[in-house]
Amino acid sequence: MNESAPAAFAYKPLYVQVKDQLVRRMIDGEWQPGQLIPSEMELARQVGVSQGTIRKALDAMTTENLLIRRQGRGTFVASPEESRILFQFFRIVPDSGETTFPDSRVLTSARSVAEGTEAEALGIREGDDLWRFERVRAIRDEPVLVETIRLPADRFPGFGDLPQIPNNVYGLYSQRWGITIARASERLKAVGATAGDAARLRCARGDPLLEITRIAYDLENKPVELRVSRCLTRTTHYTSELR
Amino acid sequence: MNESAPAAFAYKPLYVQVKDQLVRRMIDGEWQPGQLIPSEMELARQVGVSQGTIRKALDAMTTENLLIRRQGRGTFVASPEESRILFQFFRIVPDSGETTFPDSRVLTSARSVAEGTEAEALGIREGDDLWRFERVRAIRDEPVLVETIRLPADRFPGFGDLPQIPNNVYGLYSQRWGITIARASERLKAVGATAGDAARLRCARGDPLLEITRIAYDLENKPVELRVSRCLTRTTHYTSELR
DNA sequence: GAGTGGTCTAGACCACGCG
DNA sequence: GCGTGGTCTAGACCACTCC
């Protein structure tokens, strides 16, 4: 392939180099979410490696949920519109087991300035501009959680001018700014409801809430969203699979 | 390979059949935790397939944390003694980020009878015998969580005769009864501390706790342990990676 | 140097989706 | 029937570990 030979001190297998090159096409917007990408044989010709090596790169991207492969149809760029992706990043489910996705109602939205912990989490400097908005999410009209989302202003130009914010914000990030959320890291704690939480969630002050602090990363592994959710878990729970 | 041809209505790729066959060797105790298994070439000869097919089966088992492969040395059965396995099933970490593993102190241990929800979780019948024990776990002498563990008595004969219960119970399950915990499923809720929790965790009654309900499964995907942990998260948190 | 797992290649055939 | 991804094979060479 048309790439410099791997240096002895930093050996990278060919298929990893190929994978990085293909991810780059997604970052650059050449391959957009939902799009059908060329077949394995075609990519092998383009990149100049064997079909088996292309396959290894595509398989790695598939296990990272960047691609979706369909036998007989082709390989597609994963899209945040699809329901399977929604649930990839939403782990609060009703105890009953049904798979309902919550509605959202935005409470406040404003431009502000990053404080120390916010800046650290988002990899920006203290004092840099942020978009910050707060919303309540409900399942079957029962409020389940209240969350505050913070976005670095320079990555989301014009965010404040939006007439409204959709339920699925990862779809919005993708469509409006070409930002794909590739992975996220969460920290969970149990906390007591504040007076504000209590009013919004129709519970008592001090009631136990599940607090989820999430940092979401883009394709280049840079943090792009900080989200703190405080959830009522009377009739719902957070699921986690350990393997 | 010496296996009947796949039926048309239930096609299973050859490498999956091989994988099932190799997992069977672990279930039957032919391959024990920590043991070096035969090389790819040797297995290919034994099973009667190509080395590439053996490799696919071994890779699948490696991603499920059943095997550990070391270039130049060989392939080993994963062992619950190794630190990496311990943290695979322990997601409570200090906020500071250090990786300390908690001590345990057993409070109560008794034989009892399965109630409805316990029986359902463990896939046994209501009224079947259970071992049930409760312990407090501490990091640096600070109590962090109190947990109750329930085991189906027929899978763990002689459990009640043990002089003491070690910190790492998954190592015990493996050594004493040949039971390997392959995966676990957790449900998290925020709850208020009971009077009993408060006394054991040195907190106030009603303080918010993170309640983790875990069902752990063996190599045959049968539930073998039900565990409910109630955790103080003042200086610790539960981590979760979303991909 | 011998043996192991890891990568890369090339080619054949199978299962699937669609026209 | 054609093109796609999925499986299976066979063989070469590379990187790593240990003697």
Coordinates of C-alpha atoms in Angstrom, one line a residue, chain A residues 20 23-28 64 66 155 178-183 216-224:
Chain A
D20 CA -6.9 4.2 10.4
V23 CA -11.7 5.9 9.7
R24 CA -10.0 9.0 8.3
R25 CA -12.5 8.9 5.4
M26 CA -15.3 9.0 7.9
I27 CA -13.7 11.9 9.8
D28 CA -13.2 13.9 6.6
E64 CA -16.3 -0.8 17.4
L66 CA -18.5 2.2 13.3
R155 CA -17.0 22.6 18.0
G178 CA -20.5 16.1 11.2
I179 CA -19.5 15.0 14.6
T180 CA -19.9 11.2 15.2
I181 CA -20.0 10.0 18.8
A182 CA -17.8 6.8 18.7
R183 CA -17.7 5.9 22.4
A216 CA -18.6 11.2 25.0
Y217 CA -15.8 11.0 22.4
D218 CA -15.7 11.6 18.6
L219 CA -13.9 9.4 16.0
E220 CA -10.6 11.1 16.8
N221 CA -11.1 10.1 20.5
K222 CA -11.5 13.8 21.5
P223 CA -14.1 14.6 24.2
V224 CA -17.0 16.5 22.7

